Amino acid sequence: EARRAVRFEGAVTLEDYWVRRSARAWFSSDRGADALEIAARAMAPLLDWSADEVRRQIELCRKILSDENRVLI
């Protein structure tokens, strides 16, 4: 799913895939958090991400989740 988003839909960040091109962020019980690392690792070779960039992409999405959870509480 993440590879397809890069190859055919123009996703260039993990957030772009996760929020805009996947239903996981909106319809899974954990808002897709469990898939972030898997998706980032699938996207990395297609986008030439380093290991540091993979971690950065994941952390940005986790921060979004954390910020949204604070707003909802």
PDB file of N, CA and C in Angstrom, residues 11-70:
ATOM      1  N   ALA A  11       3.078  10.125  -3.282  1.00  0.00           N
ATOM      2  CA  ALA A  11       3.393  10.343  -1.863  1.00  0.00           C
ATOM      3  C   ALA A  11       4.902  10.517  -1.698  1.00  0.00           C
ATOM      4  N   VAL A  12       5.307  11.537  -0.962  1.00  0.00           N
ATOM      5  CA  VAL A  12       6.734  11.790  -0.761  1.00  0.00           C
ATOM      6  C   VAL A  12       7.132  11.824   0.715  1.00  0.00           C
ATOM      7  N   THR A  13       6.141  11.764   1.599  1.00  0.00           N
ATOM      8  CA  THR A  13       6.422  11.684   3.037  1.00  0.00           C
ATOM      9  C   THR A  13       5.544  10.601   3.651  1.00  0.00           C
ATOM     10  N   LEU A  14       5.960  10.138   4.803  1.00  0.00           N
ATOM     11  CA  LEU A  14       5.159   9.142   5.516  1.00  0.00           C
ATOM     12  C   LEU A  14       3.806   9.733   5.898  1.00  0.00           C
ATOM     13  N   GLU A  15       3.798  10.967   6.334  1.00  0.00           N
ATOM     14  CA  GLU A  15       2.530  11.610   6.689  1.00  0.00           C
ATOM     15  C   GLU A  15       1.596  11.685   5.477  1.00  0.00           C
ATOM     16  N   ASP A  16       2.152  12.008   4.336  1.00  0.00           N
ATOM     17  CA  ASP A  16       1.354  12.089   3.112  1.00  0.00           C
ATOM     18  C   ASP A  16       0.675  10.753   2.831  1.00  0.00           C
ATOM     19  N   TYR A  17       1.414   9.672   2.944  1.00  0.00           N
ATOM     20  CA  TYR A  17       0.815   8.347   2.762  1.00  0.00           C
ATOM     21  C   TYR A  17      -0.208   8.065   3.854  1.00  0.00           C
ATOM     22  N   TRP A  18       0.218   8.211   5.091  1.00  0.00           N
ATOM     23  CA  TRP A  18      -0.557   7.786   6.255  1.00  0.00           C
ATOM     24  C   TRP A  18      -1.876   8.552   6.391  1.00  0.00           C
ATOM     25  N   VAL A  19      -1.844   9.854   6.244  1.00  0.00           N
ATOM     26  CA  VAL A  19      -3.040  10.680   6.463  1.00  0.00           C
ATOM     27  C   VAL A  19      -3.882  10.826   5.204  1.00  0.00           C
ATOM     28  N   ARG A  20      -3.239  11.001   4.061  1.00  0.00           N
ATOM     29  CA  ARG A  20      -3.987  11.339   2.850  1.00  0.00           C
ATOM     30  C   ARG A  20      -4.297  10.159   1.945  1.00  0.00           C
ATOM     31  N   ARG A  21      -3.505   9.109   2.012  1.00  0.00           N
ATOM     32  CA  ARG A  21      -3.659   8.034   1.023  1.00  0.00           C
ATOM     33  C   ARG A  21      -3.982   6.676   1.635  1.00  0.00           C
ATOM     34  N   SER A  22      -4.096   6.630   2.939  1.00  0.00           N
ATOM     35  CA  SER A  22      -4.412   5.380   3.623  1.00  0.00           C
ATOM     36  C   SER A  22      -5.583   5.626   4.570  1.00  0.00           C
ATOM     37  N   ALA A  23      -6.443   4.667   4.681  1.00  0.00           N
ATOM     38  CA  ALA A  23      -7.564   4.797   5.616  1.00  0.00           C
ATOM     39  C   ALA A  23      -7.146   4.498   7.051  1.00  0.00           C
ATOM     40  N   ARG A  24      -5.914   4.026   7.230  1.00  0.00           N
ATOM     41  CA  ARG A  24      -5.455   3.630   8.570  1.00  0.00           C
ATOM     42  C   ARG A  24      -5.536   4.771   9.589  1.00  0.00           C
ATOM     43  N   ALA A  25      -5.152   5.964   9.190  1.00  0.00           N
ATOM     44  CA  ALA A  25      -5.140   7.085  10.132  1.00  0.00           C
ATOM     45  C   ALA A  25      -6.534   7.419  10.633  1.00  0.00           C
ATOM     46  N   TRP A  26      -7.532   7.080   9.849  1.00  0.00           N
ATOM     47  CA  TRP A  26      -8.896   7.464  10.194  1.00  0.00           C
ATOM     48  C   TRP A  26      -9.761   6.317  10.698  1.00  0.00           C
ATOM     49  N   PHE A  27      -9.454   5.088  10.282  1.00  0.00           N
ATOM     50  CA  PHE A  27     -10.383   4.001  10.567  1.00  0.00           C
ATOM     51  C   PHE A  27      -9.807   2.823  11.340  1.00  0.00           C
ATOM     52  N   SER A  28      -8.550   2.859  11.738  1.00  0.00           N
ATOM     53  CA  SER A  28      -8.038   1.761  12.560  1.00  0.00           C
ATOM     54  C   SER A  28      -8.043   2.201  14.020  1.00  0.00           C
ATOM     55  N   SER A  29      -8.133   1.248  14.901  1.00  0.00           N
ATOM     56  CA  SER A  29      -8.293   1.561  16.327  1.00  0.00           C
ATOM     57  C   SER A  29      -7.114   2.346  16.896  1.00  0.00           C
ATOM     58  N   ASP A  30      -5.915   2.120  16.379  1.00  0.00           N
ATOM     59  CA  ASP A  30      -4.746   2.844  16.887  1.00  0.00           C
ATOM     60  C   ASP A  30      -4.329   3.979  15.950  1.00  0.00           C
ATOM     61  N   ARG A  31      -5.243   4.341  15.024  1.00  0.00           N
ATOM     62  CA  ARG A  31      -5.023   5.408  14.042  1.00  0.00           C
ATOM     63  C   ARG A  31      -3.865   5.092  13.113  1.00  0.00           C
ATOM     64  N   GLY A  32      -3.538   3.809  12.972  1.00  0.00           N
ATOM     65  CA  GLY A  32      -2.499   3.387  12.043  1.00  0.00           C
ATOM     66  C   GLY A  32      -1.099   3.447  12.593  1.00  0.00           C
ATOM     67  N   ALA A  33      -0.965   3.704  13.877  1.00  0.00           N
ATOM     68  CA  ALA A  33       0.364   3.828  14.487  1.00  0.00           C
ATOM     69  C   ALA A  33       1.199   2.567  14.319  1.00  0.00           C
ATOM     70  N   ASP A  34       0.543   1.421  14.363  1.00  0.00           N
ATOM     71  CA  ASP A  34       1.285   0.166  14.241  1.00  0.00           C
ATOM     72  C   ASP A  34       1.869  -0.039  12.845  1.00  0.00           C
ATOM     73  N   ALA A  35       1.364   0.661  11.860  1.00  0.00           N
ATOM     74  CA  ALA A  35       1.834   0.504  10.478  1.00  0.00           C
ATOM     75  C   ALA A  35       2.867   1.545  10.070  1.00  0.00           C
ATOM     76  N   LEU A  36       3.137   2.536  10.901  1.00  0.00           N
ATOM     77  CA  LEU A  36       4.042   3.610  10.511  1.00  0.00           C
ATOM     78  C   LEU A  36       5.432   3.107  10.164  1.00  0.00           C
ATOM     79  N   GLU A  37       6.005   2.287  11.021  1.00  0.00           N
ATOM     80  CA  GLU A  37       7.360   1.797  10.772  1.00  0.00           C
ATOM     81  C   GLU A  37       7.417   0.918   9.527  1.00  0.00           C
ATOM     82  N   ILE A  38       6.454   0.047   9.378  1.00  0.00           N
ATOM     83  CA  ILE A  38       6.411  -0.835   8.206  1.00  0.00           C
ATOM     84  C   ILE A  38       6.297  -0.003   6.928  1.00  0.00           C
ATOM     85  N   ALA A  39       5.422   0.971   6.937  1.00  0.00           N
ATOM     86  CA  ALA A  39       5.226   1.820   5.760  1.00  0.00           C
ATOM     87  C   ALA A  39       6.482   2.638   5.465  1.00  0.00           C
ATOM     88  N   ALA A  40       7.091   3.192   6.486  1.00  0.00           N
ATOM     89  CA  ALA A  40       8.305   3.998   6.280  1.00  0.00           C
ATOM     90  C   ALA A  40       9.421   3.151   5.677  1.00  0.00           C
ATOM     91  N   ARG A  41       9.567   1.938   6.155  1.00  0.00           N
ATOM     92  CA  ARG A  41      10.620   1.060   5.622  1.00  0.00           C
ATOM     93  C   ARG A  41      10.307   0.633   4.182  1.00  0.00           C
ATOM     94  N   ALA A  42       9.052   0.526   3.837  1.00  0.00           N
ATOM     95  CA  ALA A  42       8.683   0.202   2.456  1.00  0.00           C
ATOM     96  C   ALA A  42       8.926   1.397   1.533  1.00  0.00           C
ATOM     97  N   MET A  43       8.703   2.598   2.036  1.00  0.00           N
ATOM     98  CA  MET A  43       8.886   3.798   1.239  1.00  0.00           C
ATOM     99  C   MET A  43      10.349   4.195   1.084  1.00  0.00           C
ATOM    100  N   ALA A  44      11.163   3.871   2.068  1.00  0.00           N
ATOM    101  CA  ALA A  44      12.558   4.332   2.124  1.00  0.00           C
ATOM    102  C   ALA A  44      13.368   4.070   0.860  1.00  0.00           C
ATOM    103  N   PRO A  45      13.400   2.844   0.339  1.00  0.00           N
ATOM    104  CA  PRO A  45      14.230   2.633  -0.852  1.00  0.00           C
ATOM    105  C   PRO A  45      13.699   3.368  -2.092  1.00  0.00           C
ATOM    106  N   LEU A  46      12.414   3.580  -2.146  1.00  0.00           N
ATOM    107  CA  LEU A  46      11.828   4.281  -3.294  1.00  0.00           C
ATOM    108  C   LEU A  46      12.129   5.779  -3.262  1.00  0.00           C
ATOM    109  N   LEU A  47      12.294   6.304  -2.062  1.00  0.00           N
ATOM    110  CA  LEU A  47      12.523   7.739  -1.895  1.00  0.00           C
ATOM    111  C   LEU A  47      13.955   8.054  -1.464  1.00  0.00           C
ATOM    112  N   ASP A  48      14.791   7.032  -1.440  1.00  0.00           N
ATOM    113  CA  ASP A  48      16.204   7.175  -1.087  1.00  0.00           C
ATOM    114  C   ASP A  48      16.397   7.767   0.309  1.00  0.00           C
ATOM    115  N   TRP A  49      15.597   7.279   1.263  1.00  0.00           N
ATOM    116  CA  TRP A  49      15.715   7.746   2.637  1.00  0.00           C
ATOM    117  C   TRP A  49      16.815   6.986   3.362  1.00  0.00           C
ATOM    118  N   SER A  50      17.571   7.678   4.159  1.00  0.00           N
ATOM    119  CA  SER A  50      18.553   7.062   5.053  1.00  0.00           C
ATOM    120  C   SER A  50      17.815   6.503   6.273  1.00  0.00           C
ATOM    121  N   ALA A  51      18.527   5.751   7.090  1.00  0.00           N
ATOM    122  CA  ALA A  51      17.927   5.241   8.331  1.00  0.00           C
ATOM    123  C   ALA A  51      17.489   6.395   9.227  1.00  0.00           C
ATOM    124  N   ASP A  52      18.275   7.464   9.239  1.00  0.00           N
ATOM    125  CA  ASP A  52      17.904   8.649  10.033  1.00  0.00           C
ATOM    126  C   ASP A  52      16.620   9.281   9.511  1.00  0.00           C
ATOM    127  N   GLU A  53      16.475   9.323   8.199  1.00  0.00           N
ATOM    128  CA  GLU A  53      15.256   9.906   7.622  1.00  0.00           C
ATOM    129  C   GLU A  53      14.036   9.036   7.924  1.00  0.00           C
ATOM    130  N   VAL A  54      14.206   7.725   7.893  1.00  0.00           N
ATOM    131  CA  VAL A  54      13.104   6.816   8.247  1.00  0.00           C
ATOM    132  C   VAL A  54      12.646   7.123   9.674  1.00  0.00           C
ATOM    133  N   ARG A  55      13.598   7.225  10.590  1.00  0.00           N
ATOM    134  CA  ARG A  55      13.254   7.534  11.986  1.00  0.00           C
ATOM    135  C   ARG A  55      12.579   8.897  12.094  1.00  0.00           C
ATOM    136  N   ARG A  56      13.076   9.875  11.363  1.00  0.00           N
ATOM    137  CA  ARG A  56      12.499  11.222  11.403  1.00  0.00           C
ATOM    138  C   ARG A  56      11.061  11.215  10.902  1.00  0.00           C
ATOM    139  N   GLN A  57      10.808  10.521   9.824  1.00  0.00           N
ATOM    140  CA  GLN A  57       9.455  10.434   9.267  1.00  0.00           C
ATOM    141  C   GLN A  57       8.491   9.789  10.280  1.00  0.00           C
ATOM    142  N   ILE A  58       8.935   8.720  10.916  1.00  0.00           N
ATOM    143  CA  ILE A  58       8.104   8.027  11.909  1.00  0.00           C
ATOM    144  C   ILE A  58       7.825   8.947  13.096  1.00  0.00           C
ATOM    145  N   GLU A  59       8.858   9.617  13.579  1.00  0.00           N
ATOM    146  CA  GLU A  59       8.689  10.497  14.732  1.00  0.00           C
ATOM    147  C   GLU A  59       7.754  11.669  14.428  1.00  0.00           C
ATOM    148  N   LEU A  60       7.819  12.211  13.226  1.00  0.00           N
ATOM    149  CA  LEU A  60       6.896  13.292  12.858  1.00  0.00           C
ATOM    150  C   LEU A  60       5.448  12.821  12.932  1.00  0.00           C
ATOM    151  N   CYS A  61       5.187  11.630  12.446  1.00  0.00           N
ATOM    152  CA  CYS A  61       3.818  11.095  12.488  1.00  0.00           C
ATOM    153  C   CYS A  61       3.390  10.780  13.910  1.00  0.00           C
ATOM    154  N   ARG A  62       4.294  10.249  14.698  1.00  0.00           N
ATOM    155  CA  ARG A  62       3.954   9.969  16.099  1.00  0.00           C
ATOM    156  C   ARG A  62       3.674  11.257  16.859  1.00  0.00           C
ATOM    157  N   LYS A  63       4.392  12.320  16.525  1.00  0.00           N
ATOM    158  CA  LYS A  63       4.134  13.609  17.167  1.00  0.00           C
ATOM    159  C   LYS A  63       2.736  14.105  16.799  1.00  0.00           C
ATOM    160  N   ILE A  64       2.355  13.940  15.553  1.00  0.00           N
ATOM    161  CA  ILE A  64       1.001  14.325  15.138  1.00  0.00           C
ATOM    162  C   ILE A  64      -0.034  13.559  15.960  1.00  0.00           C
ATOM    163  N   LEU A  65       0.172  12.259  16.116  1.00  0.00           N
ATOM    164  CA  LEU A  65      -0.746  11.449  16.933  1.00  0.00           C
ATOM    165  C   LEU A  65      -0.796  11.954  18.362  1.00  0.00           C
ATOM    166  N   SER A  66       0.357  12.217  18.923  1.00  0.00           N
ATOM    167  CA  SER A  66       0.436  12.683  20.302  1.00  0.00           C
ATOM    168  C   SER A  66      -0.265  14.027  20.464  1.00  0.00           C
ATOM    169  N   ASP A  67      -0.012  14.943  19.546  1.00  0.00           N
ATOM    170  CA  ASP A  67      -0.652  16.257  19.605  1.00  0.00           C
ATOM    171  C   ASP A  67      -2.165  16.142  19.464  1.00  0.00           C
ATOM    172  N   GLU A  68      -2.624  15.286  18.564  1.00  0.00           N
ATOM    173  CA  GLU A  68      -4.057  15.116  18.378  1.00  0.00           C
ATOM    174  C   GLU A  68      -4.703  14.477  19.599  1.00  0.00           C
ATOM    175  N   ASN A  69      -4.016  13.545  20.232  1.00  0.00           N
ATOM    176  CA  ASN A  69      -4.556  12.918  21.442  1.00  0.00           C
ATOM    177  C   ASN A  69      -4.683  13.936  22.570  1.00  0.00           C
ATOM    178  N   ARG A  70      -3.737  14.855  22.672  1.00  0.00           N
ATOM    179  CA  ARG A  70      -3.819  15.902  23.703  1.00  0.00           C
ATOM    180  C   ARG A  70      -5.019  16.801  23.462  1.00  0.00           C
TER     181      ARG A  70
END
